[in-house]
XYZ file of C-alpha atoms in Angstrom:
562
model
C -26.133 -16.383 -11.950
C -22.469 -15.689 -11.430
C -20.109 -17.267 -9.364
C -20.726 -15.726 -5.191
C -18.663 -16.267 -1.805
C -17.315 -20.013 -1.935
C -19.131 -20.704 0.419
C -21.981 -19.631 -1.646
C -21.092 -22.455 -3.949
C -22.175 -25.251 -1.495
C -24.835 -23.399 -0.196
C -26.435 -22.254 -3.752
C -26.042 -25.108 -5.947
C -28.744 -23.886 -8.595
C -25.807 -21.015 -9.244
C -23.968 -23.402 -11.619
C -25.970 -24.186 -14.691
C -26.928 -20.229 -14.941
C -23.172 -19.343 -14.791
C -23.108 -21.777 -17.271
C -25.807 -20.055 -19.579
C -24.156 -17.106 -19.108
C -20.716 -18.357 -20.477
C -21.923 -20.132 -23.738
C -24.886 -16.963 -24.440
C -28.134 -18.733 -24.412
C -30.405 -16.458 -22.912
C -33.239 -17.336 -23.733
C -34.957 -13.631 -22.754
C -32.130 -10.612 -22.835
C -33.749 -7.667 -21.252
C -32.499 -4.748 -23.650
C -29.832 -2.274 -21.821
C -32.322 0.559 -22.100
C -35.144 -0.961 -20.864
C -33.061 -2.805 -17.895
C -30.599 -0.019 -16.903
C -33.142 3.045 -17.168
C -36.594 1.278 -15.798
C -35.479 1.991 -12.327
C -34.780 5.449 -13.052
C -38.015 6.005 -14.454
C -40.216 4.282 -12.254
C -40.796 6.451 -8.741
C -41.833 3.167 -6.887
C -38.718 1.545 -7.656
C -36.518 4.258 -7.130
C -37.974 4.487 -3.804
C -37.604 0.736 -3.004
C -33.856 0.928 -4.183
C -33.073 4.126 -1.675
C -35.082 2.071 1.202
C -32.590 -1.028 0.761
C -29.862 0.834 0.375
C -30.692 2.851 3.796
C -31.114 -0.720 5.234
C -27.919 -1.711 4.092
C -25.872 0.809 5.893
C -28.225 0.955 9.038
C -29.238 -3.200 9.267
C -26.187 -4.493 7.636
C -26.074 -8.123 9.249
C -30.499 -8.821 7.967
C -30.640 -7.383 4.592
C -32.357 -11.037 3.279
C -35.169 -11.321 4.959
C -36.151 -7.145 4.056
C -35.276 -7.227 0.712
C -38.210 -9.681 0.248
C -40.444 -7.934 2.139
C -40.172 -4.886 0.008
C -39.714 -6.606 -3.581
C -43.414 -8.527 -2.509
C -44.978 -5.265 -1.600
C -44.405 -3.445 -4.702
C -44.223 -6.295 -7.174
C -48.242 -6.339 -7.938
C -47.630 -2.865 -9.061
C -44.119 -3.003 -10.426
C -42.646 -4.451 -13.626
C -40.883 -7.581 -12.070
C -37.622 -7.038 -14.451
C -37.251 -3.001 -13.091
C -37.586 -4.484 -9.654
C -35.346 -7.201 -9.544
C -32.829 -4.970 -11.749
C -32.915 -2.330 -9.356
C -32.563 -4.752 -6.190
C -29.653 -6.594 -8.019
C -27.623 -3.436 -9.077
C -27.905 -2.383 -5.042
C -26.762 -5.552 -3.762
C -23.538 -5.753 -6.461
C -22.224 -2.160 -5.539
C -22.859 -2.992 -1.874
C -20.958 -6.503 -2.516
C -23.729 -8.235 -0.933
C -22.915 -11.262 -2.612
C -25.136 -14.218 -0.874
C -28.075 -11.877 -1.314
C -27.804 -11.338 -4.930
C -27.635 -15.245 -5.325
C -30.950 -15.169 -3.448
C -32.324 -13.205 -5.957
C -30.815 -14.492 -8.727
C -32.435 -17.845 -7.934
C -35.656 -16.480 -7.156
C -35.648 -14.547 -10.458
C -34.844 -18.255 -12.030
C -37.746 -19.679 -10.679
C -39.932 -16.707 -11.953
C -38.406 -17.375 -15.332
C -37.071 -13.772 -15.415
C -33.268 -13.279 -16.717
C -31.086 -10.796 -15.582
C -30.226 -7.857 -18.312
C -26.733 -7.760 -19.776
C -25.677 -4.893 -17.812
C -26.195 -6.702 -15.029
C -24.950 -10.125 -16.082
C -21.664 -7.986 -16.797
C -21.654 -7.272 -13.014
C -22.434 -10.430 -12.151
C -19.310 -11.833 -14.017
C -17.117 -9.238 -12.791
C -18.196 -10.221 -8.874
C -17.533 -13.397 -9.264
C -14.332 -13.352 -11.331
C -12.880 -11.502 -7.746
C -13.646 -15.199 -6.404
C -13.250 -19.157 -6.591
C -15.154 -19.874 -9.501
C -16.784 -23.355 -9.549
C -15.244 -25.932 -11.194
C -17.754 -26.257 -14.166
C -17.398 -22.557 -15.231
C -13.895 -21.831 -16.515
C -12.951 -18.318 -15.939
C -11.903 -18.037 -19.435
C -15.598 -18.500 -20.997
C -17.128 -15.587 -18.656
C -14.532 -13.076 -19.671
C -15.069 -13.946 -23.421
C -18.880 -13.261 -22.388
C -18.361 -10.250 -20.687
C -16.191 -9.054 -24.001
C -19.035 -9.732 -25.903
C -21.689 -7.723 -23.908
C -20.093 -4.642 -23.878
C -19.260 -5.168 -27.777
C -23.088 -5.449 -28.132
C -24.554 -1.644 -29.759
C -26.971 -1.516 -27.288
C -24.088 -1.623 -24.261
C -23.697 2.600 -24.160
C -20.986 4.135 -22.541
C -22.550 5.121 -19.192
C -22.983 1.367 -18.869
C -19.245 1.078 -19.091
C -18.354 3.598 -16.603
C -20.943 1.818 -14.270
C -18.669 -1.559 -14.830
C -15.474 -0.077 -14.380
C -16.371 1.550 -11.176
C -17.579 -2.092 -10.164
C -14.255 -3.705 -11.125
C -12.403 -0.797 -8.967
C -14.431 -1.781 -5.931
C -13.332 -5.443 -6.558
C -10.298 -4.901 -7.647
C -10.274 -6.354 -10.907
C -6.688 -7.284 -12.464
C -5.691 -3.759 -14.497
C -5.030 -6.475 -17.652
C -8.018 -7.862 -17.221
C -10.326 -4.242 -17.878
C -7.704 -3.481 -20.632
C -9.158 -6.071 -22.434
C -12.562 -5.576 -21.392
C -12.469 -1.662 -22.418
C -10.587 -2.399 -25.927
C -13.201 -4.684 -26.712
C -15.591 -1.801 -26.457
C -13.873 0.190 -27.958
C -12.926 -1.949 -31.388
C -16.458 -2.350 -31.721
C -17.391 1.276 -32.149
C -14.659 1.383 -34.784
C -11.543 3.744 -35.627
C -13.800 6.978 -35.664
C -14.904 6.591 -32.605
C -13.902 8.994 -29.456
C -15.067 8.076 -26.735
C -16.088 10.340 -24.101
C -13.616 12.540 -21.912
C -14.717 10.747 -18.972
C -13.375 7.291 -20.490
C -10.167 8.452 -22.241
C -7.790 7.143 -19.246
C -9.654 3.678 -19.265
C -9.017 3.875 -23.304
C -5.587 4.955 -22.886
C -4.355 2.576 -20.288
C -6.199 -0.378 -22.010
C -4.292 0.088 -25.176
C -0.427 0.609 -23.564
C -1.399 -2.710 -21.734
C -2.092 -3.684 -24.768
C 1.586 -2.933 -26.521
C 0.303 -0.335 -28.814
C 1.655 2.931 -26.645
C 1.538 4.917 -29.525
C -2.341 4.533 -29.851
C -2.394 5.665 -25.855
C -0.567 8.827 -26.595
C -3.001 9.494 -29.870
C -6.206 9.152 -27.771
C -5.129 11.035 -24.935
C -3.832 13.777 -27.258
C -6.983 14.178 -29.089
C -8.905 15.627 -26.758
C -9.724 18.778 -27.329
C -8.041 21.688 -25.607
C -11.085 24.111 -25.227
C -12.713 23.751 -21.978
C -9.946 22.460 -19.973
C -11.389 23.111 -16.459
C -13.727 19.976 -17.167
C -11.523 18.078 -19.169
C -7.924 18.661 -16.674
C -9.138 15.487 -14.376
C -9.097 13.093 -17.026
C -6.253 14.308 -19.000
C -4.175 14.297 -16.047
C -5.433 10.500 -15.307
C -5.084 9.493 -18.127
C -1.082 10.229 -18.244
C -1.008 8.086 -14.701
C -2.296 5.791 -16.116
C -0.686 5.252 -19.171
C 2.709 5.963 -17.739
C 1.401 3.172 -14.851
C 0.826 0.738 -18.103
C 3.936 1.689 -19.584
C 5.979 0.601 -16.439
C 4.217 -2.161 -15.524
C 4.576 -3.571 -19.428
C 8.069 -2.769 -19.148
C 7.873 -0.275 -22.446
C 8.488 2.882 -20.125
C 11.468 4.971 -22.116
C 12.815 8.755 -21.858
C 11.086 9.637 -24.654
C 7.619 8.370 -23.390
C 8.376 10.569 -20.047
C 8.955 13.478 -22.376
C 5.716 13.228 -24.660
C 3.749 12.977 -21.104
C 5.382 16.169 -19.681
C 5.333 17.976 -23.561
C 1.623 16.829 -23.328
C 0.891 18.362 -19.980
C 2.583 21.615 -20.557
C 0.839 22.097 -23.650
C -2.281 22.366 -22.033
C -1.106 24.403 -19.369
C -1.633 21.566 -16.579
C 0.620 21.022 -13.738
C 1.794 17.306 -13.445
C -0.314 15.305 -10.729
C 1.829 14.049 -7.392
C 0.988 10.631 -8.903
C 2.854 11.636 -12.268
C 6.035 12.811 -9.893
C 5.631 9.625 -8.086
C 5.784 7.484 -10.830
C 8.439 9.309 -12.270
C 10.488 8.923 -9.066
C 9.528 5.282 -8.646
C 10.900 4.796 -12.197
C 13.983 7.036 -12.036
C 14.800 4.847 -8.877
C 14.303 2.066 -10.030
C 16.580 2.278 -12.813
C 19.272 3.962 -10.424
C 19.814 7.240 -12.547
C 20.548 8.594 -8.982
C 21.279 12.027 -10.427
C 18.016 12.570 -11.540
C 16.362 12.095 -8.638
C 17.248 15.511 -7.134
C 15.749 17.841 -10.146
C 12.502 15.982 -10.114
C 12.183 16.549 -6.213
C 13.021 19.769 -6.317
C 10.427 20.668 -9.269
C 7.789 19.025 -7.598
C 8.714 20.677 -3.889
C 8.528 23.822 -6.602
C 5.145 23.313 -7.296
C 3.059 24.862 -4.562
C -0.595 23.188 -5.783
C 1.370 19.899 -5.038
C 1.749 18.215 -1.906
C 4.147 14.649 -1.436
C 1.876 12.398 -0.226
C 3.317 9.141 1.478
C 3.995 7.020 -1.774
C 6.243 10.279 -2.513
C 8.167 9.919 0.974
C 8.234 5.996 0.995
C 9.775 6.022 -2.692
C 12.618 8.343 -1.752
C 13.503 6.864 1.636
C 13.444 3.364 -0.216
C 16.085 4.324 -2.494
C 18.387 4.694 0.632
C 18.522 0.929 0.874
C 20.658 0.722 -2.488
C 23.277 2.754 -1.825
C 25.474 5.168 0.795
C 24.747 8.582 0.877
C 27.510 11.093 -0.120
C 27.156 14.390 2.030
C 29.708 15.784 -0.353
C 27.696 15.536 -3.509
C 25.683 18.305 -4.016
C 23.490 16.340 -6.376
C 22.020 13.978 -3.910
C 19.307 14.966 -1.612
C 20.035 14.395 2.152
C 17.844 11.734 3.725
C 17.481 13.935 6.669
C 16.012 16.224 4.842
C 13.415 13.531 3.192
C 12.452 13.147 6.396
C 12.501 16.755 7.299
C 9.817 17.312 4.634
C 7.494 14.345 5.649
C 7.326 15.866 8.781
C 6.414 19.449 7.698
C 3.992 17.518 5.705
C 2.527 15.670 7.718
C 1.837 18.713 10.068
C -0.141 20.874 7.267
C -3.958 20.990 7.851
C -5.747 18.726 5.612
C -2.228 17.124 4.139
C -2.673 13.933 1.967
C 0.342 12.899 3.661
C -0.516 10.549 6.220
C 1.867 9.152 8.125
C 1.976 4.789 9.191
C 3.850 2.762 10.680
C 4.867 1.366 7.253
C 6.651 4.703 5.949
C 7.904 5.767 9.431
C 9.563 1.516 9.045
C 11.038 2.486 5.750
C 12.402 6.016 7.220
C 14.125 3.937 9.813
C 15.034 1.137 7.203
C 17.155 4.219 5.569
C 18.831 5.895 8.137
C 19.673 2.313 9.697
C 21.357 1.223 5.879
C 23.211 4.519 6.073
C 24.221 3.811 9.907
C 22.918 7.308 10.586
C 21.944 6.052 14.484
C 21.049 9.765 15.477
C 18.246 9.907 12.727
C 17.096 6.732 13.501
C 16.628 7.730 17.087
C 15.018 10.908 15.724
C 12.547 8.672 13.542
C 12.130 5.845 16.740
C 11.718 9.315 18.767
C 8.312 11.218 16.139
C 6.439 7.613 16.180
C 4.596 9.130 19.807
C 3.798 13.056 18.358
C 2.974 11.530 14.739
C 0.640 8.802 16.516
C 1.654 5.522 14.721
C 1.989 2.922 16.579
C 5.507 0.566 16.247
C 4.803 -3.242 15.299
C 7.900 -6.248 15.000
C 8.785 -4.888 12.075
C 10.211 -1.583 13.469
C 12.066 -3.487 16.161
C 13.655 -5.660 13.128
C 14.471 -2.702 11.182
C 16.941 -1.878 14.051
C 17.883 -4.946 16.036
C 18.833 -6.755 12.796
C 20.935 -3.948 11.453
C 22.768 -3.383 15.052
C 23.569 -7.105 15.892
C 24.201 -7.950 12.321
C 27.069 -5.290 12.496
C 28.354 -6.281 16.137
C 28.779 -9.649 14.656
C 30.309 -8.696 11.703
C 32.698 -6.778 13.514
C 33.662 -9.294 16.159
C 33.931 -12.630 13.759
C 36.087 -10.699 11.120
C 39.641 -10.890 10.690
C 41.366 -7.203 11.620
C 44.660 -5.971 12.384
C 45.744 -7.753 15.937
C 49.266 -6.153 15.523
C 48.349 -2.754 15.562
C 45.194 -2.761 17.947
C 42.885 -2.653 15.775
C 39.266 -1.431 17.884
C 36.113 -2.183 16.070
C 32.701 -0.767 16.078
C 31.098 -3.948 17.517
C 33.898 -3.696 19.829
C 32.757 -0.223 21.576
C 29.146 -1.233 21.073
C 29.667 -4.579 23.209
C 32.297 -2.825 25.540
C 34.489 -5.247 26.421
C 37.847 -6.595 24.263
C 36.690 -8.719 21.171
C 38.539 -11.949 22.275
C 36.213 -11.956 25.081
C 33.325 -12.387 23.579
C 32.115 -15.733 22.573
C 29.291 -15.294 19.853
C 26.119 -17.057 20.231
C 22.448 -16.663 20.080
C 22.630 -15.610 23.785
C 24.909 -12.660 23.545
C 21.610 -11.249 21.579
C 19.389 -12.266 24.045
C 21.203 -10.772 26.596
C 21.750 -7.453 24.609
C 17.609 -7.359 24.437
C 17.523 -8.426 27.743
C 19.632 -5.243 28.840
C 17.653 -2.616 26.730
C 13.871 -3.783 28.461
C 15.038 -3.602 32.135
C 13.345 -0.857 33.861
C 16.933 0.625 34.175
C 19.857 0.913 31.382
C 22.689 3.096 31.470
C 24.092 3.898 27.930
C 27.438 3.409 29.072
C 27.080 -0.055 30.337
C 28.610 -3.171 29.035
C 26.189 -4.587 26.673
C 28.372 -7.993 27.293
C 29.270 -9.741 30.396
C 32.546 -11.563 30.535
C 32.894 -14.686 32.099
C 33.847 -14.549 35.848
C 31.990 -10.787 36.325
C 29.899 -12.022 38.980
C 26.909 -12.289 36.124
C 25.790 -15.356 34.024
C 24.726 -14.590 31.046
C 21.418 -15.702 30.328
C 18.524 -16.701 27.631
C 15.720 -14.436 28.457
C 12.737 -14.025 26.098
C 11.680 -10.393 26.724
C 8.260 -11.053 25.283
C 6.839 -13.148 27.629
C 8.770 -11.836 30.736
C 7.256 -8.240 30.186
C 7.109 -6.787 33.744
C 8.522 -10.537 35.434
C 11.318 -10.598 37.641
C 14.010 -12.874 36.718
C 16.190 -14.098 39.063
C 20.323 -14.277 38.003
C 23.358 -15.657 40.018
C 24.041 -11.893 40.955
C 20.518 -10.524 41.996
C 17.222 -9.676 40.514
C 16.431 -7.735 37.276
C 13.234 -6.589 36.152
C 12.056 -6.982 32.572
C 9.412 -3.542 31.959
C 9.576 -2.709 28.438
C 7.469 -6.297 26.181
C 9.787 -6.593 23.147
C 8.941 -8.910 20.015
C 11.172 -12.022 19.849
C 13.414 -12.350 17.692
C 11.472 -15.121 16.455
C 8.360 -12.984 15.853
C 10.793 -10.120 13.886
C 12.067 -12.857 11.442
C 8.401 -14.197 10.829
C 7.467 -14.727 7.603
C 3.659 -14.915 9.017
C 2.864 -11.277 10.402
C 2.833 -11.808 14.061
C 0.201 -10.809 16.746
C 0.946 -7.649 17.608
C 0.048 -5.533 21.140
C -3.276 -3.221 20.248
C -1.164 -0.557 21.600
C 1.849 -1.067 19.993
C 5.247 -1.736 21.515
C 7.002 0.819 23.448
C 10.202 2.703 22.032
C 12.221 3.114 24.934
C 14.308 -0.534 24.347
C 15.053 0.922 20.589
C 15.945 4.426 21.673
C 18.486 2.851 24.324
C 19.818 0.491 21.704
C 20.584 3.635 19.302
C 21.770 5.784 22.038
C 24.749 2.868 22.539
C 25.562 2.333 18.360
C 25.693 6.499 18.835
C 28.182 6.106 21.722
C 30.065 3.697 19.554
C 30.559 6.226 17.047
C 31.802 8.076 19.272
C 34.580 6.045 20.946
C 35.425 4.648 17.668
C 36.321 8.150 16.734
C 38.171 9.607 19.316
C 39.614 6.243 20.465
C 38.039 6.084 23.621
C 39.379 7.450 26.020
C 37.126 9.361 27.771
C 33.648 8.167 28.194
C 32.043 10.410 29.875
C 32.892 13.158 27.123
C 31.344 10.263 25.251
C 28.202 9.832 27.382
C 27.808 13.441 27.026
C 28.151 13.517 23.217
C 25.246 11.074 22.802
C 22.937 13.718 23.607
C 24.382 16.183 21.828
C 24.392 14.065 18.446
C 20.761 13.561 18.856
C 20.132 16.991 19.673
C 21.448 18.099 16.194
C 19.906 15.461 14.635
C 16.355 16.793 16.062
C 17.617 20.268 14.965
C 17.873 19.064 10.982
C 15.023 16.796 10.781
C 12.046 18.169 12.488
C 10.790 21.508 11.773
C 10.180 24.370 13.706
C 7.447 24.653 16.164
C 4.613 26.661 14.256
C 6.602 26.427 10.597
């Protein structure tokens, strides 16, 4: 039988020459698709011996084996071998219970019994989700598996069977094109297929290059009876306009045939239409046209953004600098706004992780917006997502890559010229000596148990301090001893090390804390601030912080109760 776990390969030797049969189609027995796919249905005993394993399955999951034996001997006497072993098999695939369908397989070998085409399809689809043997090139099992389903005796519900098992093994999307417009070519150019498998047919053949064909399938189907048929329809559009961008063919006037499409049947576009539709406006910067297709779909009140939605707008913050004099661009803060008063709706589909509340912070730190970021840094704790390395990147790199920046570039001596990285440091730029330790120390300063916003975040030579290489990770709540008294590390940061990782790095099971981040963003705030009004009075400063942050809170988080 088909390729299993690799391990399988060692373990199962016999599996070779019958992936081998399969490949060059020399059954010697095919079991007909009716006789293979329906026994079990009508046959009680095995219908009852299918349920049983299946209820073993969930309840016994690590001894399946041993019981599946046990309960294929005790009804076989009785039982047509073929509807037993079918029924056992098709269990085992949807379950991916892979080692245990290559016990059966072999045992069905030895018997002399071969598996049915429908489930030989399965087979080939399991194993193409895995290290094939060397002996069976991947190319001859998909040319079998096009030729089953071509076969008149494959029916349609056999196909929807198979494509729900290449979902659950996430089969390549170019891979069941060409599986599903094999099927399809066979029945010939009359043939409409059921409304069930229009978006497979659709998507198949704009992977296929022939978009016009998509749009002629989907817009056959009939209009009567739309409460049945709105699902499909409305799939089928994802997934051609998915096709369409992945194939690189996506144009204006495929986006307009969709929507003419949808609003001649009276049907709402999908959230996954509006995010594709964003995703592709973004992507090809038309900036302006963001706006108008977030408004319509904030419009539409059977809609809700769901996190791709969020994630795809804050994203597009990376590219560029928001204007807050151009009416035509949506505010970030008020992305975020949104998310939140989605997020807080009973039963929302939006779902907030620490991946979109990383690219909401990704944003606001591209746009230098530190008071949203805090805001952001701030909702991780009511929105219950933990923060990993990469939220401490999204900020540390951003802040220290600026304070460098600032301090190594040439600027206007003469007239006394004061820098950002200047006011975030707080001491005179030809102090400072850059080097991998003035980080440290900065991350150093933000984990101590105490850390005062307006406090150097540099210490000049001669101060009564050394400055020091501390790694905050592994000094969590150790004292460490300096030329000028103790300090207490109490807040376990990721390294710097860890936040460049290319390898995702072992993180706490509780997260990290926010408290070094929010103290970092409090002092970039402050260095707005003196930047602004030249600094000369920090604690009018100091003060402003809070105030900043307060307004920020104000815009981006919605009313208690809203």
């Amino acid at each position: 039988m088909l390729t299993l776990l690799r391990k399988a390969h060692s373990r199962l030797p016999t599996l070779s020459p019958r992936l081998r049969l399969i490949s060059e189609h020399r059954n010697a027995r095919v079991i007909t698709t009716t006789t293979a796919r329906y026994a079990a249905k009508k046959d009680t005993t095995v219908k009852t011996l299918v349920h049983r394993v299946e209820d073993h399955i969930h309840s016994h999951p690590k001894h399946v084996a041993r019981y599946i034996f046990t309960e294929m001997n005790r009804v076989l006497p009785d039982t047509s071998p073929s509807a037993v072993y079918e029924g056992v098999l098709d269990v085992l695939i949807r379950h991916k219970r892979l080692e245990e369908a290559a016990t059966v397989v072999q045992r069905m070998q030895k018997e002399g019994i071969f598996t049915s085409n429908v489930t030989d399809a399965k087979m080939i689809v399991m194993s193409l989700s895995l290290e094939l043997p060397p002996d069976v090139p991947a190319q001859d099992l998909i040319v079998r598996l096009a030729m089953i389903v071509k076969e008149p005796e494959y029916t349609e519900k056999n196909l929807v069977d198979l494509l729900k098992i290449m979902d659950s093994f996430k089969t390549e999307r170019t891979f069941i094109g060409l599986i599903v417009e094999s099927f399809r070519e066979s029945r010939g150019e009359e043939y409409t297929p059921r409304v069930e498998l229009v978006p497979a047919f659709v998507e198949a053949a704009a992977r296929a290059g022939d978009p016009e064909k998509a749009f002629e399938m989907v817009e056959r189907v009939p209009t009567t009876n739309m409460n049945k048929r709105k699902t499909s329809i409305n799939i089928a559009y994802t997934g051609l306009l998915t096709a369409l961008r992945d194939t690189e063919a996506w144009n204006n006037e495929h986006v307009g045939r969709v929507m003419r499409g949808l609003d001649e049947r009276k049907l709402p576009p999908t959230v996954h239409i509006y995010n594709l539709l964003l995703s592709w406006t973004i992507r090809s910067e038309q900036w302006l046209s963001v706006m108008p297709l977030y408004e319509a779909l904030q419009d539409t009140d059977a809609i809700t953004p769901d996190a791709y939605t969020f994630g795809t707008l804050l994203d597009m913050y990376e590219s560029f600098r928001y204007d807050p004099n151009n009416p035509r661009f949506v505010a970030p803060r008020r992305i975020y706004h949104d998310l939140e008063y989605a997020a807080g709706r009973k039963n929302s589909a939006m779902v907030p992780s620490t991946r979109l509340m990383n690219s909401a912070l990704d944003a606001f730190m591209h746009q230098r917006d530190y008071a949203a970021a805090y805001v952001v840094v701030n909702s991780f704790a009511h929105l219950r997502v933990p923060l990993n390395s990469a939220t401490y990147y999204a900020v540390v790199k951003r802040v220290v890559h600026r304070m460098w920046k600032d301090i190594a570039h040439l600027r206007k001596v003469r007239e006394g010229q004061v820098k950002w990285g200047d006011r975030f440091l707080g001491v005179p730029f030809d102090k400072v000596e850059l080097s991998p330790e003035v980080v440290n120390r900065i991350l150093f300063l933000v984990s101590k148990d105490k850390c005062a916003v307006a406090d150097p975040m540099y210490l000049v030579e001669g101060d009564g301090k050394e400055v020091v290489d501390v790694d905050v990770k592994e000094n969590a709540d150790k004292t460490k001893n300096e030329s000028a008294g103790t300090d207490t590390v109490k807040y376990e940061m990721p390294s710097m090390e860890m936040m460049e990782s290319v390898d995702p790095p072992k993180e706490p099971k509780s997260g990290y804390n926010p408290t070094p981040l929010k103290r970092l963003l409090r002092r970039a705030i402050l260095a707005d601030i003196l930047v602004a009004d030249g600094g000369s009075d920090m604690e009018a400063a100091v003060k402003g912080v809070s105030k900043t942050i307060v307004n920020a809170k104000a815009e981006m988080l919605p009313a208690r109760g809203s």
